[in-house]
Amino acid sequence: MAREKGAKGKESRLRLLHAAARQFAVHGFHTTKVSSIVGEAKLSQPAFYLYFESKEAVFEELVDMFRTSLQAVINDSQLPQQESGQHSILDQLCHTIQSMFEYFYSHPDLTRIGFYQSPDADEIKMELVQGIEKMLRMEQRNGNLSTDMSMELVAECLVGTIERIIFTQLLPGTVSAEQLAIHIVRLYVSGLTRKQSKV
Amino acid sequence: MAREKGAKGKESRLRLLHAAARQFAVHGFHTTKVSSIVGEAKLSQPAFYLYFESKEAVFEELVDMFRTSLQAVINDSQLPQQESGQHSILDQLCHTIQSMFEYFYSHPDLTRIGFYQSPDADEIKMELVQGIEKMLRMEQRNGNLSTDMSMELVAECLVGTIERIIFTQLLPGTVSAEQLAIHIVRLYVSGLTRKQSKV
Amino acid sequence: MAREKGAKGKESRLRLLHAAARQFAVHGFHTTKVSSIVGEAKLSQPAFYLYFESKEAVFEELVDMFRTSLQAVINDSQLPQQESGQHSILDQLCHTIQSMFEYFYSHPDLTRIGFYQSPDADEIKMELVQGIEKMLRMEQRNGNLSTDMSMELVAECLVGTIERIIFTQLLPGTVSAEQLAIHIVRLYVSGLTRKQSKV
Amino acid sequence: MAREKGAKGKESRLRLLHAAARQFAVHGFHTTKVSSIVGEAKLSQPAFYLYFESKEAVFEELVDMFRTSLQAVINDSQLPQQESGQHSILDQLCHTIQSMFEYFYSHPDLTRIGFYQSPDADEIKMELVQGIEKMLRMEQRNGNLSTDMSMELVAECLVGTIERIIFTQLLPGTVSAEQLAIHIVRLYVSGLTRKQSKV
DNA sequence: TATGAATGAGAGTTCATTCAT
DNA sequence: CATGAATGAACTCTCATTCAT
């Protein structure tokens, strides 16, 4: 199976993958018919099975792509050099969130699939929570954050926020990734009370 | 059709409704088979159609129940009249959220359906956002909240948080509705910075 | 599955079973379509799955019926009381073979399936060989048979003969079960040479 | 189409033929996929259609090879001219059967196909029956065989035996072609009764 | 001579839904 | 009020076969 080698084959596979992502994102797994996928990809149904084992298999492939990319984004964005100097509080977190938002924004279908449609969604979000929790803990250790809240709970809250914001603000294009990241971090850091925040 | 009256009929209908809620909550709409619903309700398939027009119809009925109840909870919890003096900031919000959490906790299946499974989930959450936004605006007008953040955005963030917290903290029973409400509101009001809040 | 209880259900199941036997016997497993089975049984395709798990399942059920019945025939026909007196040589074998022939004749479809179409055919025939070998050994011990041939080989030969004779003589109705049994046993006992046999 | 000439072409064709024989012998016609045949032959699917019209066509070609060869074996082995005196009874038959066994043994795949898998199997066996019947009749006319049995029936019995013995004794290599031929003929000629035969 | 890529046709199976009782 | 029995419609997947190179 999947003996394809040449450029044409790879292109067809990609077309199918994109079409599948679109359909799954919009209609969900069950409502998406293989026939619509191949329809959008302008191929016949058997062609689908030339490149994928089953409808489930493509779905999983897409979910894995999302999952892997998301992890990569988190890891890669963690790099910004921690200089000795005064980077304002939580720059790191803000930067990571912005990077994630940028990824989500440029992969809306995968994001919808990975966050909404997949049975693994919970797991994926858990991983996200853990990543964020780690960052929060670090800041906490650095003395930048209050010690009387469970950072795990805060991370959960933040992930919930992120998740929702993606679909109501980011993907519709209402607000930019950067703005969104800034707003959210400021909110979480300083809260809603009058005294101005410094972020 | 066949508007049933007797007690037995009503009971059967209820059994089906509960069974459906359970199945939908656990397996989602498409994966839930009418046969499993009637199986759990210890009735036959035709009996199902004696009480409901279709599989979709029960689902919608359940979603509507959730939607309506949620609205009621919001409205009812809004009542505690603001007495004379200084009730600590955002008591109202905290109370509302706690009431909601209590409702969610006692109706986990409906909650899962209304928040996760339903195509109307977005709408329902929007309504929730609006309710919360209204409250936040009021506090803002009362001078209790910073004016340099969009209360709409904050409401969105808060709803995202609530939504996630329900499934990871509340329903598993890890934290009580009251505690959860307090924590969340404190987080949103005071933020994560060192200086302790008094909420 | 297969919740059928009433008389009508049982009758439908039987109709399907017969139709399946017919179709499998004539066309073999792969060429037989579920659509032809239900066609012959005057039912719709879903009805088929009301009574059987799959096309393979019916097939196996039929094979098992054949296998079991065949064993039963062998066992039951082994009973004829061994009197002290002179029952002519190999009466027992002859009687068993005749009983088998009678069964085959009255269940031609099952026989075709069990002997020709089933992947288990080899096993079934092996069982048959063993049954016959046992009888031959008994006669050998009784001093009725030559000791310089492997009874296992003879049993194999005999089963081959039986198998073929069924389809070319018995089922077409050319020769009766009784006549056939007598001829075969006589042939195997006395051989083809001039000196007359006494059977 | 495309009557190929070159050596490479002929070799590819042969490879396919062998692969097909193997696959058909093991899995039967329907379960054998063209893809497995070309897989075993290390060629691509279109290559298959370069040399054969269809899956059915190869199958028929193989069956025809078997059928023709078998006839040839029978005819050729009939040659050993009956010399002067008393060649022991049924030497001819024994020799023919041995020749056939030798052919079967060296062409196990074709044999399985021609005897088991082909729809023409019945016809092929009928031809075999006729060949053997002719020989038996000749011996009968020569006064070597009893006259009170139908030689047609005996031929049928013998073919059944041969058929089975091939797959349970010959092909597994348990017994040699020569030994097998001797045993069988002795059995059919002298039977199972005590008085020893001299064949 | 050979193949990567593609497809038409069809099979088995599932499921929500209804008929007859 | 309830069910055993049945079905229409649809969907996923397979396979022999061909096109274009």
PDB file of C-alpha atoms in Angstrom, chain A residues 26-196:
ATOM      1  CA  VAL A  26     -16.064  21.943   9.120  1.00  0.00           C
ATOM      2  CA  HIS A  27     -18.189  18.844   9.482  1.00  0.00           C
ATOM      3  CA  GLY A  28     -16.483  16.669  12.048  1.00  0.00           C
ATOM      4  CA  PHE A  29     -15.400  13.114  11.618  1.00  0.00           C
ATOM      5  CA  HIS A  30     -18.671  11.289  11.222  1.00  0.00           C
ATOM      6  CA  THR A  31     -20.431  13.760   9.038  1.00  0.00           C
ATOM      7  CA  THR A  32     -17.484  13.978   6.698  1.00  0.00           C
ATOM      8  CA  LYS A  33     -17.861  11.413   3.948  1.00  0.00           C
ATOM      9  CA  VAL A  34     -14.916  10.051   2.077  1.00  0.00           C
ATOM     10  CA  SER A  35     -16.834  10.990  -1.014  1.00  0.00           C
ATOM     11  CA  SER A  36     -16.691  14.670  -0.083  1.00  0.00           C
ATOM     12  CA  ILE A  37     -13.007  14.503   0.599  1.00  0.00           C
ATOM     13  CA  VAL A  38     -12.174  13.009  -2.751  1.00  0.00           C
ATOM     14  CA  GLY A  39     -14.721  15.311  -4.309  1.00  0.00           C
ATOM     15  CA  GLU A  40     -12.866  18.335  -3.008  1.00  0.00           C
ATOM     16  CA  ALA A  41      -9.559  16.779  -4.023  1.00  0.00           C
ATOM     17  CA  LYS A  42     -10.902  15.987  -7.490  1.00  0.00           C
ATOM     18  CA  LEU A  43     -10.025  12.344  -7.248  1.00  0.00           C
ATOM     19  CA  SER A  44     -12.011   9.139  -7.183  1.00  0.00           C
ATOM     20  CA  GLN A  45     -12.774   7.199  -4.031  1.00  0.00           C
ATOM     21  CA  PRO A  46     -10.301   4.381  -4.651  1.00  0.00           C
ATOM     22  CA  ALA A  47      -7.568   6.984  -5.008  1.00  0.00           C
ATOM     23  CA  PHE A  48      -8.180   7.851  -1.411  1.00  0.00           C
ATOM     24  CA  TYR A  49      -7.325   4.336  -0.357  1.00  0.00           C
ATOM     25  CA  LEU A  50      -4.216   4.477  -2.452  1.00  0.00           C
ATOM     26  CA  TYR A  51      -2.810   6.984  -0.018  1.00  0.00           C
ATOM     27  CA  PHE A  52      -4.544   6.245   3.254  1.00  0.00           C
ATOM     28  CA  GLU A  53      -5.546   3.108   5.021  1.00  0.00           C
ATOM     29  CA  SER A  54      -8.930   4.361   6.032  1.00  0.00           C
ATOM     30  CA  LYS A  55     -10.952   7.412   6.838  1.00  0.00           C
ATOM     31  CA  GLU A  56      -9.856   7.040  10.428  1.00  0.00           C
ATOM     32  CA  ALA A  57      -6.234   6.872   9.382  1.00  0.00           C
ATOM     33  CA  VAL A  58      -6.254  10.286   7.703  1.00  0.00           C
ATOM     34  CA  PHE A  59      -7.982  11.731  10.637  1.00  0.00           C
ATOM     35  CA  GLU A  60      -5.364  10.402  12.970  1.00  0.00           C
ATOM     36  CA  GLU A  61      -2.615  11.589  10.703  1.00  0.00           C
ATOM     37  CA  LEU A  62      -4.038  15.077  10.830  1.00  0.00           C
ATOM     38  CA  VAL A  63      -4.394  14.976  14.575  1.00  0.00           C
ATOM     39  CA  ASP A  64      -0.819  13.808  14.918  1.00  0.00           C
ATOM     40  CA  MET A  65       0.401  16.593  12.690  1.00  0.00           C
ATOM     41  CA  PHE A  66      -1.328  19.077  14.906  1.00  0.00           C
ATOM     42  CA  ARG A  67      -0.117  17.518  18.090  1.00  0.00           C
ATOM     43  CA  THR A  68       3.469  17.317  16.939  1.00  0.00           C
ATOM     44  CA  SER A  69       3.524  20.822  15.541  1.00  0.00           C
ATOM     45  CA  LEU A  70       2.025  22.222  18.673  1.00  0.00           C
ATOM     46  CA  GLN A  71       4.679  20.595  20.799  1.00  0.00           C
ATOM     47  CA  ALA A  72       7.317  21.906  18.432  1.00  0.00           C
ATOM     48  CA  VAL A  73       5.970  25.420  18.679  1.00  0.00           C
ATOM     49  CA  ILE A  74       6.016  25.262  22.441  1.00  0.00           C
ATOM     50  CA  ASN A  75       9.525  23.895  22.573  1.00  0.00           C
ATOM     51  CA  ASP A  76      10.963  26.200  19.942  1.00  0.00           C
ATOM     52  CA  SER A  77       9.439  29.339  21.379  1.00  0.00           C
ATOM     53  CA  GLN A  78      10.917  28.532  24.738  1.00  0.00           C
ATOM     54  CA  LEU A  79      14.318  29.458  23.408  1.00  0.00           C
ATOM     55  CA  PRO A  80      14.457  33.283  23.448  1.00  0.00           C
ATOM     56  CA  GLN A  81      17.719  34.039  25.179  1.00  0.00           C
ATOM     57  CA  GLN A  82      17.241  34.719  28.841  1.00  0.00           C
ATOM     58  CA  GLU A  83      19.566  37.627  29.183  1.00  0.00           C
ATOM     59  CA  SER A  84      20.762  38.704  32.530  1.00  0.00           C
ATOM     60  CA  GLY A  85      18.855  41.956  32.195  1.00  0.00           C
ATOM     61  CA  GLN A  86      15.276  42.996  32.850  1.00  0.00           C
ATOM     62  CA  HIS A  87      12.940  41.375  30.388  1.00  0.00           C
ATOM     63  CA  SER A  88       9.568  42.421  31.609  1.00  0.00           C
ATOM     64  CA  ILE A  89       7.676  39.815  33.567  1.00  0.00           C
ATOM     65  CA  LEU A  90       6.354  36.846  31.684  1.00  0.00           C
ATOM     66  CA  ASP A  91       7.842  37.822  28.380  1.00  0.00           C
ATOM     67  CA  GLN A  92       8.512  34.190  27.838  1.00  0.00           C
ATOM     68  CA  LEU A  93       4.925  33.140  28.368  1.00  0.00           C
ATOM     69  CA  CYS A  94       3.672  35.932  26.215  1.00  0.00           C
ATOM     70  CA  HIS A  95       6.023  35.005  23.450  1.00  0.00           C
ATOM     71  CA  THR A  96       5.079  31.347  23.566  1.00  0.00           C
ATOM     72  CA  ILE A  97       1.407  32.114  23.466  1.00  0.00           C
ATOM     73  CA  GLN A  98       1.921  34.439  20.559  1.00  0.00           C
ATOM     74  CA  SER A  99       3.831  31.750  18.679  1.00  0.00           C
ATOM     75  CA  MET A 100       1.069  29.284  19.304  1.00  0.00           C
ATOM     76  CA  PHE A 101      -1.519  31.763  18.135  1.00  0.00           C
ATOM     77  CA  GLU A 102       0.472  32.314  15.009  1.00  0.00           C
ATOM     78  CA  TYR A 103       0.552  28.594  14.372  1.00  0.00           C
ATOM     79  CA  PHE A 104      -3.166  28.232  15.040  1.00  0.00           C
ATOM     80  CA  TYR A 105      -3.921  31.153  12.782  1.00  0.00           C
ATOM     81  CA  SER A 106      -2.015  29.646   9.914  1.00  0.00           C
ATOM     82  CA  HIS A 107      -3.472  26.165  10.449  1.00  0.00           C
ATOM     83  CA  PRO A 108      -7.088  26.745  11.305  1.00  0.00           C
ATOM     84  CA  ASP A 109      -8.340  23.376  10.073  1.00  0.00           C
ATOM     85  CA  LEU A 110      -5.800  21.363  11.986  1.00  0.00           C
ATOM     86  CA  THR A 111      -6.502  23.455  15.022  1.00  0.00           C
ATOM     87  CA  ARG A 112     -10.213  22.815  14.835  1.00  0.00           C
ATOM     88  CA  ILE A 113      -9.594  19.123  14.385  1.00  0.00           C
ATOM     89  CA  GLY A 114      -7.018  18.783  17.111  1.00  0.00           C
ATOM     90  CA  PHE A 115      -8.890  20.874  19.646  1.00  0.00           C
ATOM     91  CA  TYR A 116     -12.494  20.088  18.875  1.00  0.00           C
ATOM     92  CA  GLN A 117     -12.994  16.988  16.851  1.00  0.00           C
ATOM     93  CA  SER A 118     -10.395  14.562  18.002  1.00  0.00           C
ATOM     94  CA  PRO A 119     -10.973  12.036  20.738  1.00  0.00           C
ATOM     95  CA  ASP A 120      -7.397  12.894  21.686  1.00  0.00           C
ATOM     96  CA  ALA A 121      -8.319  16.519  22.190  1.00  0.00           C
ATOM     97  CA  ASP A 122      -8.282  16.096  25.928  1.00  0.00           C
ATOM     98  CA  GLU A 123      -4.846  14.621  25.874  1.00  0.00           C
ATOM     99  CA  ILE A 124      -3.529  17.316  23.602  1.00  0.00           C
ATOM    100  CA  LYS A 125      -4.868  20.015  25.851  1.00  0.00           C
ATOM    101  CA  MET A 126      -3.386  18.277  28.845  1.00  0.00           C
ATOM    102  CA  GLU A 127      -0.015  18.403  27.221  1.00  0.00           C
ATOM    103  CA  LEU A 128      -0.558  22.076  26.591  1.00  0.00           C
ATOM    104  CA  VAL A 129      -1.530  22.603  30.190  1.00  0.00           C
ATOM    105  CA  GLN A 130       1.647  20.917  31.327  1.00  0.00           C
ATOM    106  CA  GLY A 131       3.780  23.051  29.075  1.00  0.00           C
ATOM    107  CA  ILE A 132       2.227  26.218  30.368  1.00  0.00           C
ATOM    108  CA  GLU A 133       2.299  25.062  33.950  1.00  0.00           C
ATOM    109  CA  LYS A 134       6.020  24.546  33.633  1.00  0.00           C
ATOM    110  CA  MET A 135       6.531  28.095  32.476  1.00  0.00           C
ATOM    111  CA  LEU A 136       4.354  29.487  35.224  1.00  0.00           C
ATOM    112  CA  ARG A 137       6.222  27.504  37.813  1.00  0.00           C
ATOM    113  CA  MET A 138       9.476  28.903  36.560  1.00  0.00           C
ATOM    114  CA  GLU A 139       8.253  32.445  36.876  1.00  0.00           C
ATOM    115  CA  GLN A 140       6.889  31.600  40.263  1.00  0.00           C
ATOM    116  CA  ARG A 141      10.289  30.348  41.339  1.00  0.00           C
ATOM    117  CA  ASN A 142      11.796  33.512  39.928  1.00  0.00           C
ATOM    118  CA  GLY A 143       9.592  35.412  42.317  1.00  0.00           C
ATOM    119  CA  ASN A 144       7.510  36.978  39.630  1.00  0.00           C
ATOM    120  CA  LEU A 145       4.259  35.336  40.572  1.00  0.00           C
ATOM    121  CA  SER A 146       2.116  35.010  43.624  1.00  0.00           C
ATOM    122  CA  THR A 147       2.615  31.784  45.538  1.00  0.00           C
ATOM    123  CA  ASP A 148      -0.867  31.385  46.866  1.00  0.00           C
ATOM    124  CA  MET A 149      -2.469  29.939  43.749  1.00  0.00           C
ATOM    125  CA  SER A 150      -2.107  26.492  42.306  1.00  0.00           C
ATOM    126  CA  MET A 151      -0.199  26.970  39.084  1.00  0.00           C
ATOM    127  CA  GLU A 152      -1.842  23.830  37.779  1.00  0.00           C
ATOM    128  CA  LEU A 153      -5.246  25.370  38.169  1.00  0.00           C
ATOM    129  CA  VAL A 154      -4.061  28.595  36.608  1.00  0.00           C
ATOM    130  CA  ALA A 155      -2.641  26.708  33.668  1.00  0.00           C
ATOM    131  CA  GLU A 156      -5.960  24.973  33.189  1.00  0.00           C
ATOM    132  CA  CYS A 157      -7.727  28.316  33.250  1.00  0.00           C
ATOM    133  CA  LEU A 158      -5.317  29.782  30.785  1.00  0.00           C
ATOM    134  CA  VAL A 159      -5.663  26.881  28.398  1.00  0.00           C
ATOM    135  CA  GLY A 160      -9.419  27.185  28.545  1.00  0.00           C
ATOM    136  CA  THR A 161      -9.087  30.821  27.717  1.00  0.00           C
ATOM    137  CA  ILE A 162      -6.684  30.215  24.893  1.00  0.00           C
ATOM    138  CA  GLU A 163      -8.853  27.533  23.441  1.00  0.00           C
ATOM    139  CA  ARG A 164     -11.907  29.710  23.371  1.00  0.00           C
ATOM    140  CA  ILE A 165     -10.154  32.837  22.238  1.00  0.00           C
ATOM    141  CA  ILE A 166      -8.754  30.984  19.269  1.00  0.00           C
ATOM    142  CA  PHE A 167     -12.157  30.281  17.874  1.00  0.00           C
ATOM    143  CA  THR A 168     -13.912  33.499  18.728  1.00  0.00           C
ATOM    144  CA  GLN A 169     -11.191  36.065  18.209  1.00  0.00           C
ATOM    145  CA  LEU A 170      -8.148  34.683  16.480  1.00  0.00           C
ATOM    146  CA  LEU A 171      -9.520  32.565  13.670  1.00  0.00           C
ATOM    147  CA  PRO A 172     -12.231  35.041  12.672  1.00  0.00           C
ATOM    148  CA  GLY A 173      -9.349  37.492  12.308  1.00  0.00           C
ATOM    149  CA  THR A 174     -10.826  39.973  14.737  1.00  0.00           C
ATOM    150  CA  VAL A 175      -7.599  40.400  16.662  1.00  0.00           C
ATOM    151  CA  SER A 176      -3.995  39.688  15.760  1.00  0.00           C
ATOM    152  CA  ALA A 177      -1.970  36.948  17.393  1.00  0.00           C
ATOM    153  CA  GLU A 178       0.289  39.482  19.005  1.00  0.00           C
ATOM    154  CA  GLN A 179      -2.448  41.659  20.437  1.00  0.00           C
ATOM    155  CA  LEU A 180      -4.297  38.660  21.702  1.00  0.00           C
ATOM    156  CA  ALA A 181      -1.262  37.263  23.459  1.00  0.00           C
ATOM    157  CA  ILE A 182      -0.543  40.569  25.102  1.00  0.00           C
ATOM    158  CA  HIS A 183      -4.095  41.069  26.270  1.00  0.00           C
ATOM    159  CA  ILE A 184      -4.406  37.633  27.720  1.00  0.00           C
ATOM    160  CA  VAL A 185      -1.132  37.665  29.558  1.00  0.00           C
ATOM    161  CA  ARG A 186      -1.819  41.112  30.917  1.00  0.00           C
ATOM    162  CA  LEU A 187      -5.198  39.939  32.127  1.00  0.00           C
ATOM    163  CA  TYR A 188      -3.795  36.908  33.832  1.00  0.00           C
ATOM    164  CA  VAL A 189      -0.878  38.752  35.318  1.00  0.00           C
ATOM    165  CA  SER A 190      -2.510  41.875  36.576  1.00  0.00           C
ATOM    166  CA  GLY A 191      -6.149  41.026  36.817  1.00  0.00           C
ATOM    167  CA  LEU A 192      -9.059  43.344  36.404  1.00  0.00           C
ATOM    168  CA  THR A 193      -8.673  45.700  39.328  1.00  0.00           C
ATOM    169  CA  ARG A 194      -8.027  49.371  38.852  1.00  0.00           C
ATOM    170  CA  LYS A 195      -4.381  49.658  39.779  1.00  0.00           C
ATOM    171  CA  GLN A 196      -2.671  49.675  36.403  1.00  0.00           C
TER     172      GLN A 196
END
